[in-house]
XYZ file of C-alpha atoms in Angstrom:
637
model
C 250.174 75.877 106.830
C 252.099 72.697 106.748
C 250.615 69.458 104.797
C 252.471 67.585 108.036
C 250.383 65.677 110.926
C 251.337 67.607 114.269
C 254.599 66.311 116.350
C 252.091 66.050 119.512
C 248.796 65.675 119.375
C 245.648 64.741 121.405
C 242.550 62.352 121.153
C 239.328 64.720 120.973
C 237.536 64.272 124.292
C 233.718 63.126 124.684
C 231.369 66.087 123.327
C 234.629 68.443 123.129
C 234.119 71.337 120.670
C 236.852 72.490 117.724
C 237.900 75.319 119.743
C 238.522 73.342 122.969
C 240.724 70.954 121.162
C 242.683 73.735 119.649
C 243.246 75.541 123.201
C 244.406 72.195 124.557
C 247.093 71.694 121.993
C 248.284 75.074 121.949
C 248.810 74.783 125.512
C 250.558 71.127 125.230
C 252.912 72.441 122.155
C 253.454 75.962 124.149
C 252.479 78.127 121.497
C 249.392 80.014 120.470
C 245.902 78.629 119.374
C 246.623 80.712 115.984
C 250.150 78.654 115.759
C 248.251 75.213 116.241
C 245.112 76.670 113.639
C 247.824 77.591 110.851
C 249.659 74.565 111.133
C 246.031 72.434 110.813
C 244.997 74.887 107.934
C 242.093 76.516 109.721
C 243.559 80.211 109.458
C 241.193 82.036 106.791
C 242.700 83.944 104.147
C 241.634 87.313 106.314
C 244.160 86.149 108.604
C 240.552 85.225 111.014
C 239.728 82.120 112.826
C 236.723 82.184 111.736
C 233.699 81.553 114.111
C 231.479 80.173 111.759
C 233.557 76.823 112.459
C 231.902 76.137 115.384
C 229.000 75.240 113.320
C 230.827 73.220 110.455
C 233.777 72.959 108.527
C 234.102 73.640 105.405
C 234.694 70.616 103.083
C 238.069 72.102 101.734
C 239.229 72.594 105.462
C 238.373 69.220 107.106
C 240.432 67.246 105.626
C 243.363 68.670 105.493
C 242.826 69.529 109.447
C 241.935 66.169 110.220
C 245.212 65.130 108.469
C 247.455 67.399 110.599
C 245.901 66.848 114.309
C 245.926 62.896 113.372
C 241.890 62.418 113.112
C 239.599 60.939 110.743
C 237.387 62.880 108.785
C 234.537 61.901 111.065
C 236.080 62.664 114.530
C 236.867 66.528 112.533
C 232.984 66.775 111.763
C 232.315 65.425 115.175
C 234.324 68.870 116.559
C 231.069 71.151 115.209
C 227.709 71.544 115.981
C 227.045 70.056 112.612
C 227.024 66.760 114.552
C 223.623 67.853 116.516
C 222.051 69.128 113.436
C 219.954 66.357 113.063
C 218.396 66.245 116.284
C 218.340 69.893 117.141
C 216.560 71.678 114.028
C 217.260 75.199 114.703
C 220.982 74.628 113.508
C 219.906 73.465 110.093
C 217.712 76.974 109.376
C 221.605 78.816 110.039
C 223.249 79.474 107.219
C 226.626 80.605 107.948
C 228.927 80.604 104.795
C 232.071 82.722 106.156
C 230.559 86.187 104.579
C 228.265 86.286 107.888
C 228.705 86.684 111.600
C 227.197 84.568 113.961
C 224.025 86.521 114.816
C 221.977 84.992 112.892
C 222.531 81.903 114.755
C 221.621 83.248 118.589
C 218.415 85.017 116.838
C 217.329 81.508 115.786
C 218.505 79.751 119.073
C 220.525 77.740 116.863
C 224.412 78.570 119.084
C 226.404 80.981 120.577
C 230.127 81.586 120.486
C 230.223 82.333 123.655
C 230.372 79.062 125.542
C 228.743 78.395 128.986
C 230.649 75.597 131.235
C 230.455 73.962 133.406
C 233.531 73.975 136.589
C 233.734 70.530 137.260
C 233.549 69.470 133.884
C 236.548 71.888 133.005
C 238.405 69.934 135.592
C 238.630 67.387 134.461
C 237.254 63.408 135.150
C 241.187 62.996 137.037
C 242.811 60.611 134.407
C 246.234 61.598 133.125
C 245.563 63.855 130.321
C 242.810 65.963 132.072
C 244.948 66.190 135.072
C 247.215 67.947 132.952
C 245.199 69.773 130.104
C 241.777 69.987 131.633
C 238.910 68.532 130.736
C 236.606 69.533 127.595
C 234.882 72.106 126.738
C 231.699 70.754 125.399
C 229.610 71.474 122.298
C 226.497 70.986 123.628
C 227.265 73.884 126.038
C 227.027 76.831 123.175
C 223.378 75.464 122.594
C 220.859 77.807 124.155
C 218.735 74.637 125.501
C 221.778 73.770 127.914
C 221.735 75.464 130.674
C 222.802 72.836 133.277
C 224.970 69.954 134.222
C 223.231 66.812 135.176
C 226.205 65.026 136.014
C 227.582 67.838 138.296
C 224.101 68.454 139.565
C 224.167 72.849 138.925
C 223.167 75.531 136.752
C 226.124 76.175 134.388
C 227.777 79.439 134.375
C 228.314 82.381 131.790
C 231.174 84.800 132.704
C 234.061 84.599 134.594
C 233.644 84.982 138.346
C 236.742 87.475 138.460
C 236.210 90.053 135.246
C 233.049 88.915 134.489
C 233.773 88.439 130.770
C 231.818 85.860 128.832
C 234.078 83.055 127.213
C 235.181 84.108 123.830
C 232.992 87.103 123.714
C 235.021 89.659 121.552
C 235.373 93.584 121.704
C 232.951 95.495 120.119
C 235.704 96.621 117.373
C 236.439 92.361 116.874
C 234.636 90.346 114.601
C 233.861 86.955 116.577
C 236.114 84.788 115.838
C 236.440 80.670 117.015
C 238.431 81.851 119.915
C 239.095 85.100 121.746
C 242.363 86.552 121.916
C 243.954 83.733 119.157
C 247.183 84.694 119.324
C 248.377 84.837 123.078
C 249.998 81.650 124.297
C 250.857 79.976 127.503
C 247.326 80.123 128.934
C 245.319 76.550 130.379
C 242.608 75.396 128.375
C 240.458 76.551 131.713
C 241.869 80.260 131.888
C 239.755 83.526 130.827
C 241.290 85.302 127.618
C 239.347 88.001 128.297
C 241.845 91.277 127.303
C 242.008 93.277 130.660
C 244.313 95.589 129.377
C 244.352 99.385 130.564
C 243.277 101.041 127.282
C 244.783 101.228 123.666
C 248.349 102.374 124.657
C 248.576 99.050 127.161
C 249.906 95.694 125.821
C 247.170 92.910 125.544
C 246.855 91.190 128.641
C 244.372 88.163 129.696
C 242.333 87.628 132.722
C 243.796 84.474 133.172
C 241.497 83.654 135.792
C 240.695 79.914 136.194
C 237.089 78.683 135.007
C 237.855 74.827 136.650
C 238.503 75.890 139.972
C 235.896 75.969 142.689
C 232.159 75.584 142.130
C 230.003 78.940 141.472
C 226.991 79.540 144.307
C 223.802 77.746 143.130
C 221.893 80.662 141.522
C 218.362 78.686 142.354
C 217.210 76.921 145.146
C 217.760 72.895 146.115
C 213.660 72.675 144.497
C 213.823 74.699 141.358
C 216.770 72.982 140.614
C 215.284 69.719 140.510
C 212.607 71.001 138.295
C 215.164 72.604 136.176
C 217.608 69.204 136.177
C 214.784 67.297 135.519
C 213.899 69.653 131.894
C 217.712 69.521 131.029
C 217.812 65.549 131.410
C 214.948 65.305 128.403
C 217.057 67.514 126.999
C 220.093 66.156 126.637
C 218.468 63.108 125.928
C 217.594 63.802 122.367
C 220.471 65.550 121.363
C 222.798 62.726 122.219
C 220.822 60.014 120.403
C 222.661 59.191 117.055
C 221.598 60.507 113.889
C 220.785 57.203 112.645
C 217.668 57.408 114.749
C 216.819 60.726 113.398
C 215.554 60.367 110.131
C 211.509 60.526 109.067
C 211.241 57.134 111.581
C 211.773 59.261 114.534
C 208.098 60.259 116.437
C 206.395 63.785 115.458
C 207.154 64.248 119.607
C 211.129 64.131 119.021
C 210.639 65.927 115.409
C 208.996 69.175 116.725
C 210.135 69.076 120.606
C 213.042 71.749 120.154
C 210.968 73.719 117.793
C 208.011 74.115 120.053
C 210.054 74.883 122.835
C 211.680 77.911 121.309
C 208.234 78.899 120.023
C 206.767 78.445 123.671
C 210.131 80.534 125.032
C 209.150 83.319 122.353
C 205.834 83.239 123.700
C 206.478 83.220 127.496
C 208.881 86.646 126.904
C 206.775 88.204 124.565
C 203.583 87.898 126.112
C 205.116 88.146 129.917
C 203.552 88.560 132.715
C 200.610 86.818 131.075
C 202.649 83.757 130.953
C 203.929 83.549 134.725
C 201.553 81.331 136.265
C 203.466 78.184 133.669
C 206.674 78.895 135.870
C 207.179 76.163 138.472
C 207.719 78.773 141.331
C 207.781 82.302 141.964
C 211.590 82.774 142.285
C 211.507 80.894 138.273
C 209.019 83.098 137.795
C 211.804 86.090 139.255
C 214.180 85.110 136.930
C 212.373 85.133 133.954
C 210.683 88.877 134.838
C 214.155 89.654 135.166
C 215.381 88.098 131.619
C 212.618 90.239 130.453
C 212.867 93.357 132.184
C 216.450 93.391 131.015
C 215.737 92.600 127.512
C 212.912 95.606 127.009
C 215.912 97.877 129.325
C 218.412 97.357 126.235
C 215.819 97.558 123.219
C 214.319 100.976 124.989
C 218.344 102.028 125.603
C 218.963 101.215 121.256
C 220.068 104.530 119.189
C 217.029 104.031 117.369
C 213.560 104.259 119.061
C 211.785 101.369 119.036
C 214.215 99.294 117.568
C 214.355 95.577 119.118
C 217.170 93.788 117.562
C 217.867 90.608 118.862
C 216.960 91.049 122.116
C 213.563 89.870 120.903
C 214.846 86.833 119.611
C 218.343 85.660 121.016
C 218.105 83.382 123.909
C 219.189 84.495 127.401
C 222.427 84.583 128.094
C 222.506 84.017 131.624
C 221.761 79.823 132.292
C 219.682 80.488 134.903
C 217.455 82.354 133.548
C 216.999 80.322 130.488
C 216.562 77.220 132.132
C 213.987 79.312 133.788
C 212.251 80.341 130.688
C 212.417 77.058 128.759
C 210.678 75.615 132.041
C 207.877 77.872 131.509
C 207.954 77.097 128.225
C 207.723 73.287 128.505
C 204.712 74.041 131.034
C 202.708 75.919 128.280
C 203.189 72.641 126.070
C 202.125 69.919 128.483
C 205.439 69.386 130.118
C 206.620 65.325 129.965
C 203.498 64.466 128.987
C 203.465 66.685 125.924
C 200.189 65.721 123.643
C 197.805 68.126 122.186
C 195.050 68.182 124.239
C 194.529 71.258 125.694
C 197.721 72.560 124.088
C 195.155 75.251 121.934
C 193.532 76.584 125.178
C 196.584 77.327 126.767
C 198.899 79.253 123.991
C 196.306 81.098 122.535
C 195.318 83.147 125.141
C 199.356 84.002 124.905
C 199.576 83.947 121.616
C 196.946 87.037 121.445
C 198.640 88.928 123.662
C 202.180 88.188 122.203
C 200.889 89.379 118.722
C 199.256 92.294 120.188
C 202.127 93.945 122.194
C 204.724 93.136 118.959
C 205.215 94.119 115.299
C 202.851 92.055 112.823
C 205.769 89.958 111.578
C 206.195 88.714 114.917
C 203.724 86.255 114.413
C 204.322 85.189 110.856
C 207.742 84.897 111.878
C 207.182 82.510 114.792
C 204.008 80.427 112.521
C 207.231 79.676 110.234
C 209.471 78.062 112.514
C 207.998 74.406 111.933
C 206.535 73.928 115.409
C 203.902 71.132 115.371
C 200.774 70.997 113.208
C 198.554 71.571 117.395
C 200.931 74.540 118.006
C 200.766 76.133 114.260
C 197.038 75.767 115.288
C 197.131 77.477 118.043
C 199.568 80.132 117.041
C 197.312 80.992 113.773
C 195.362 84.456 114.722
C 191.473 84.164 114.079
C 189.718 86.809 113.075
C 185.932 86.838 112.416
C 185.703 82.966 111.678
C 188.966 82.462 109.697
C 192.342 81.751 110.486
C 195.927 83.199 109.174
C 198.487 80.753 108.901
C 200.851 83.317 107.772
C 200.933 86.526 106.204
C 197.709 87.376 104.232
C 197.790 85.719 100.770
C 201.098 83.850 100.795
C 200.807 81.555 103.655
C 204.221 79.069 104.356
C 202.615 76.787 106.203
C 199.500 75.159 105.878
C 198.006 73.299 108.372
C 194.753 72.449 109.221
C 192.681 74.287 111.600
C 190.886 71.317 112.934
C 191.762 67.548 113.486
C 189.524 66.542 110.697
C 188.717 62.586 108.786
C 187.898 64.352 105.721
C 190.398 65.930 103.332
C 189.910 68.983 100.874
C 188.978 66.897 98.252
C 185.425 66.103 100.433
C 184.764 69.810 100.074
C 182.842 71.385 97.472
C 182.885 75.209 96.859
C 179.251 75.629 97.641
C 178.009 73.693 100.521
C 174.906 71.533 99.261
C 171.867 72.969 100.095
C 170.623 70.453 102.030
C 173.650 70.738 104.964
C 172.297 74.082 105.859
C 168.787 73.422 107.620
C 170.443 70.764 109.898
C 173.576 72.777 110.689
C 173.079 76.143 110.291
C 169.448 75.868 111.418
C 169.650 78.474 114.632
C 172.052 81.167 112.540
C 169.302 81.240 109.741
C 166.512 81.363 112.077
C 168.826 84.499 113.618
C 169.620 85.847 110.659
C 167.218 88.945 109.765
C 166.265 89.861 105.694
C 168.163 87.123 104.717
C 168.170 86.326 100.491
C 168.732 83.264 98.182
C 171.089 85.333 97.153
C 173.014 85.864 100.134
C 172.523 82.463 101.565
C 174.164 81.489 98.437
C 177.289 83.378 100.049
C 177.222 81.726 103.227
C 177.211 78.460 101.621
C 180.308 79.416 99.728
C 182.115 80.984 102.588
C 180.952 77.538 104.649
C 182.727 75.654 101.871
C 185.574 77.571 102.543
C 185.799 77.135 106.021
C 185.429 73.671 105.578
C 188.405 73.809 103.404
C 190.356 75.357 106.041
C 189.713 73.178 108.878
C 191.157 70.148 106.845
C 193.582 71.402 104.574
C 194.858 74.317 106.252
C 196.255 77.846 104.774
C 194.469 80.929 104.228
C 191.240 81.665 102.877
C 192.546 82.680 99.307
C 194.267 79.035 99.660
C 191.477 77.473 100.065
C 189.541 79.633 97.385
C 192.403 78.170 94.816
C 191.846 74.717 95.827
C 188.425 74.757 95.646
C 188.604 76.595 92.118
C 186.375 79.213 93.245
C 187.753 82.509 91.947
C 189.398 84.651 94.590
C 187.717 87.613 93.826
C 184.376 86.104 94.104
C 185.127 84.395 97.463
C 186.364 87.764 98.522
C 183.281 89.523 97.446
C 181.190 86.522 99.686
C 183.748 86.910 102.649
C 182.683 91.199 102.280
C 178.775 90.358 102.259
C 178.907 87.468 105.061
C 181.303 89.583 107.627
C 178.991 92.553 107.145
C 176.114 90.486 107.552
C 177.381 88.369 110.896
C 179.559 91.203 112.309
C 175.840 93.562 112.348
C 174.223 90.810 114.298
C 176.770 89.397 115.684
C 176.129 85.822 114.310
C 179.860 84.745 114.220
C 179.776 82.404 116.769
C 176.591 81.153 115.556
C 178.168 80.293 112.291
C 181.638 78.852 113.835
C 179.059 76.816 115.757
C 177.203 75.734 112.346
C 180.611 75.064 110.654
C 181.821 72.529 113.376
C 178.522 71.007 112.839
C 179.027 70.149 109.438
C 182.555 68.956 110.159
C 181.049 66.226 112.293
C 178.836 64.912 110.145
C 181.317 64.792 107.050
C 183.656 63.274 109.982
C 181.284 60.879 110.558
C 180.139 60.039 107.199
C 181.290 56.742 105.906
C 180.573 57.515 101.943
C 182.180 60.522 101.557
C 181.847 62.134 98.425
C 185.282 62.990 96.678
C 184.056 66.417 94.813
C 187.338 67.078 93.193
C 187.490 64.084 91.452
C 184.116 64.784 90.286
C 185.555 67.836 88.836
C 188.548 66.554 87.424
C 186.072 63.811 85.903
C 183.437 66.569 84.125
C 186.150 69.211 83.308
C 185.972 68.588 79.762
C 182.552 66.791 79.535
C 179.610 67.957 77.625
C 176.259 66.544 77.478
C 176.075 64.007 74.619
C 173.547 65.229 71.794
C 171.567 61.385 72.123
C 171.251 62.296 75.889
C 169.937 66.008 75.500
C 167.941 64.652 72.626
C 166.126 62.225 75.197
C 165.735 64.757 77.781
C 163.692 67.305 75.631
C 161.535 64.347 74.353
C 157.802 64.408 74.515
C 158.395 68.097 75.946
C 156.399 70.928 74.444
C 158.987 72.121 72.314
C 161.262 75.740 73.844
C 160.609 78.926 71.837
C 163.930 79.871 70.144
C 164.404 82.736 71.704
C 167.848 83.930 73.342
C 167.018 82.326 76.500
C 165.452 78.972 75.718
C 167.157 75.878 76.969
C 170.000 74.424 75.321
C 172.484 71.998 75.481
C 174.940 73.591 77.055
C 172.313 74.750 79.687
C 171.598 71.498 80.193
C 175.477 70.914 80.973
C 175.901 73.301 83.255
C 173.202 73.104 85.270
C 174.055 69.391 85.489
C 178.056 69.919 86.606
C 176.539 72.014 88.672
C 174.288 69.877 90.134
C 177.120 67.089 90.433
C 180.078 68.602 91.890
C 177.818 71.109 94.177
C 180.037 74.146 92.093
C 178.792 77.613 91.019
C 177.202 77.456 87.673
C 178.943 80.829 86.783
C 182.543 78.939 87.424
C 181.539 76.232 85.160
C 183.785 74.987 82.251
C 181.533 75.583 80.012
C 181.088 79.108 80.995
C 184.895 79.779 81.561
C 185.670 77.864 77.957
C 183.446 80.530 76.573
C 185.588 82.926 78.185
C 188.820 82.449 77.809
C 187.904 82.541 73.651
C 186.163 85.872 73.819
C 182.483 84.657 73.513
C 180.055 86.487 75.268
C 178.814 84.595 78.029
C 174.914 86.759 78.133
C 172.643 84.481 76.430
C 173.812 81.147 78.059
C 173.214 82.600 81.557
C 170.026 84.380 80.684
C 168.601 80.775 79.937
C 170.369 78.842 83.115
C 168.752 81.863 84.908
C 165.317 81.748 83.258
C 165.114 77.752 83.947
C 166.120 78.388 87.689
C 163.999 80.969 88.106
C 161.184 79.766 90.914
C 158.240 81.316 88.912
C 159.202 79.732 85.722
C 159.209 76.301 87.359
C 156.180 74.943 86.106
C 155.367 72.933 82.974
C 157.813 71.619 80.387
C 160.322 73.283 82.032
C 159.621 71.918 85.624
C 159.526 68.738 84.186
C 163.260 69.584 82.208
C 164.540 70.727 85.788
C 163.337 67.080 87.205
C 165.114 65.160 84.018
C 168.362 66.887 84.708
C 167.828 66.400 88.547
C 167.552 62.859 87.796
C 170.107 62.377 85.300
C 172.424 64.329 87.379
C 172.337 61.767 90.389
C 173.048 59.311 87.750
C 176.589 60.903 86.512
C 177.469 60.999 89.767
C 176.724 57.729 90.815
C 179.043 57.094 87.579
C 181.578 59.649 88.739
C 182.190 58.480 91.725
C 182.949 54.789 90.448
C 186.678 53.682 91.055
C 187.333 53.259 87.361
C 184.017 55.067 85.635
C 183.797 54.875 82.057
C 184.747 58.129 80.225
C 181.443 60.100 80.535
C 180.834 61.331 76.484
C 177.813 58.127 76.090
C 174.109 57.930 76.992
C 173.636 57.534 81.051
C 170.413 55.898 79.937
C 168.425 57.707 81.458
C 164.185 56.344 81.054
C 161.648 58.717 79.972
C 158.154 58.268 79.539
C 156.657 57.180 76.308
């Protein structure tokens, strides 16, 4: 390495990558693109070039390269894919830190080393310096999503038309590296390196076939291209706009339009043929079949059975038949006019079938790619009224099952008892030997589901947010699926569900239950108020179950925030210090008890009623004073 600036150097062309600039000084200063790297300090201490440059450069390495080919720091950057990182999000999930190959990188769609081009581009636009060096080879062109040439009007190609070798695609024994065959010199920027040698005894020797000369036969016809042009134009369209426009201004259409196209790909390939009638035209529809029929050929040709590899991931290598895919793809979103109507209906019935034929982290794996809150929707598998957005307990995204008005926070953990008649009135009617008791489960798994539909996540989410204990929403998902799946009432519940979802939609006082939790969390009933409520009451025996104060609290946090009496704080205070918890719910249950409902204590039960709606009319006041005084509640002299 020398800390001097190069005796000849060259202005970076538009969009050329770091390798292309390296091949076209090599072959202006006649020596080797491993000379020209050494002399700009790019050579790793392993004596590699390494290939993880294509993506960035390293901070230590950028300047003093930029130094020696006579750039600024921000025409180096501008040599890597780093510059389309923030408009093309797959490149921001590689992490490539010069211990790793590239694969990681083509799994995630993010680039490949092994550039397509693009012949007339190679040529050059006929000024001076591309008459004589060629013309650039372009970034965007090791991104999977570009798979034609708008300006030149064709599909770009892959391999060279005389060995068939891909551009910089190394030996089996070679670790990729930034550019194939580093240290041979004298070759155009446009010639193949690909070693053609006669085995290991012969001297290295490159194709040296030109890539700029002539124009490869259209692989599709004068229609399909059109359609395909037309996909590649909105492509390249957001990954040239400058990263000052991508920041959290940008639309959610431009935020998640690469990531839901690489979901929709996955989808299309793994779920194929299911997904052929969203190609354009049959011979599309060719191309992909053949993408895929190759792709299961290699996996069922791996040393180990079964084994997939990236052939389940990595994009297709041949332009054609990714332009093909991603066309499909783009059909199964809503093409130009992308919205989310309709977009569930369509990718589900995919999805499904995707999930089915593949291993279960298929799906997880695709529900984590930050697609769009419609597609995560879609994508999430339902299974007997709930959905998964991820894995089973530790869900990485949450998003809502439903467009919903109402948040999480509208939800309590048992739906009020009043909601079911109206909504659930058909199920219950349906419903054979159904129980307080086990009505008292639907409510809760209701509340649940409500939970689910606007907050997102998975059910034991939802059970934490709505401070219901997940072993006791577990034990009321076990009674409800047994019940439903024996008479087969599940639709009649999702049905029921949606219902209620309307009507809280719809409702213009909603009522915030979590703040009426957060509100009572600590409160107790004040000893003036429980005082007033027992007054002029034959007095309670004092027995283990009579009525006491803290009865009287729980029943009435109960009451207010529409919670389980048994997941009061009262009850978990008592708890958490060791107390025995037997003689407080013996009286709550004796006082709820219908037969006991008569008398003082039916007249108790309508006091706490009634002061109830009263601490919630207080609860629910922007800025309620702390509830520890007397409601004032009136009782008859």
């Amino acid at each position: 390495m020398t800390d001097r600036p190069l005796a000849r150097a060259l202005s970076p062309l538009l969009e050329e990558s770091l390798a292309g600039l390296l091949l076209r000084l090599a072959y202006r200063m006649e020596r080797s693109p491993a000379r020209i790297a050494l002399l700009c300090g790019l050579i790793h201490h392993q004596n590699r070039l390494p290939g993880e440059y294509l993506i960035s450069l390293p901070a230590e390495r950028n300047g003093p390269f930029a130094a020696a080919a006579r750039l600024s720091v921000e025409e180096a950057k501008a040599l890597t894919l780093s510059s389309f990182a923030a408009v093309y999000p797959p490149l921001a999930s590689v992490r490539i830190d010069g211990s790793r190959n590239t694969t990681a990188a083509r799994k995630l769609w993010a680039a490949s080393l092994s550039s397509r081009y693009c012949s007339a581009c190679l040529s050059g636009d006929g000024s001076p310096v591309q008459v004589l060096y060629g013309g650039p080879w372009k970034l965007r062109w090791h991104l999977p999503v570009s798979f034609a040439c708008v300006a030149h009007r064709n599909v770009l190609a892959h391999a060279c038309p005389r060995c068939g070798g891909r551009p910089n695609r190394p030996t089996n024994t070679e670790r990729q590296g930034l550019i194939m065959q580093r240290t041979t010199s004298g070759l155009h920027p446009a010639q193949c390196r690909r070693d053609v040698s006669e085995g290991h005894s012969s001297p290295a020797a490159a194709c040296a076939a030109r890539l700029d000369h002539g124009r490869p036969v259209a692989p599709v016809a004068e229609a399909d291209l059109r359609i395909l042009l037309a996909l590649q134009h909105r492509i390249d369209q957001r990954l040239v706009r400058d990263q000052a426009t991508a920041d959290a201004a940008q639309s959610a259409s431009d935020r998640y339009f690469f990531p839901d196209l690489v979901v929709a790909a996955h989808l299309i390939r793994l779920s194929w043929p299911d997904g052929a009638p969203y190609a354009s035209s049959a011979s599309l529809a060719d191309l992909v079949d053949r993408h895929v029929s190759s792709a299961d050929a290699r996996r069922d040709a791996a040393p180990v059975p079964g084994a997939r590899g990236p052939t389940i991931w990595g994009a297709p290598e041949d332009p054609a038949e990714c332009g093909a895919l991603l066309g499909a793809a783009d059909a199964l979103l809503g093409g130009e006019g992308r919205g989310d109507v309709g977009i569930t209906d369509r990718v589900r019935p995919l999805a499904a079938a995707a999930f089915a034929r593949s291993p279960a982290t298929v799906g997880a794996a695709l529900r984590r790619m930050g697609v769009s809150p419609a597609l995560a929707r879609a994508l999430a598998c339902h299974s007997q009224g709930f959905y998964r957005a991820a894995g089973h307990r530790h869900a990485r995204q949450r998003v809502p099952s439903r467009p919903s008005r109402f948040g999480v926070e509208h939800v309590p953990a048992l739906l009020p008892q009043e909601w079911l008649s109206p909504h659930f009135d058909v199920l219950l009617s349906r419903w054979e030997h159904h129980s307080d008791w086990k009505v008292r489960h639907l409510r809760r798994v209701s509340s649940l589901k409500l939970a689910e539909m606007s907050g997102g996540g998975t059910w034991p989410d939802c059970a934490n947010i709505l401070r219901i204990p997940w072993n006791t929403a577990q034990q009321s998902l076990k009674v409800i699926r047994h019940e439903l799946n024996s008479q087969d009432l599940w639709p009649e519940f999702d049905r029921g569900v949606e219902s209620v979802a309307r009507y809280v939609d719809g409702s213009r006082d909603r009522v915030n239950y979590a703040r009426r939790q957060e509100r009572l969390s600590s409160w107790r009933i004040p000893d003036g108020d429980w005082a007033e409520l027992c007054r002029n009451l034959c007095q309670f025996g004092q027995g283990a179950t009579s009525p006491t104060r803290d009865t009287a609290t729980v029943l009435i946090w109960a009451h207010v925030t529409q919670g389980d009496h048994l997941h009061s704080p009262v009850l978990g205070a008592l708890r958490e210090s060791g107390c025995s918890t037997q003689h407080l719910v013996a009286s709550i249950n004796q006082l709820r008890t219908p037969a006991n409902r008569k008398g003082s204590k039916l007249e108790l039960l309508r006091r706490l009623e009634t002061y109830s709606t009263l601490l919630a009319t207080t609860c629910d006041l922007p800025d309620p004073p702390a509830p520890t005084g007397s409601i004032g509640l009136l009782i008859p002299k």
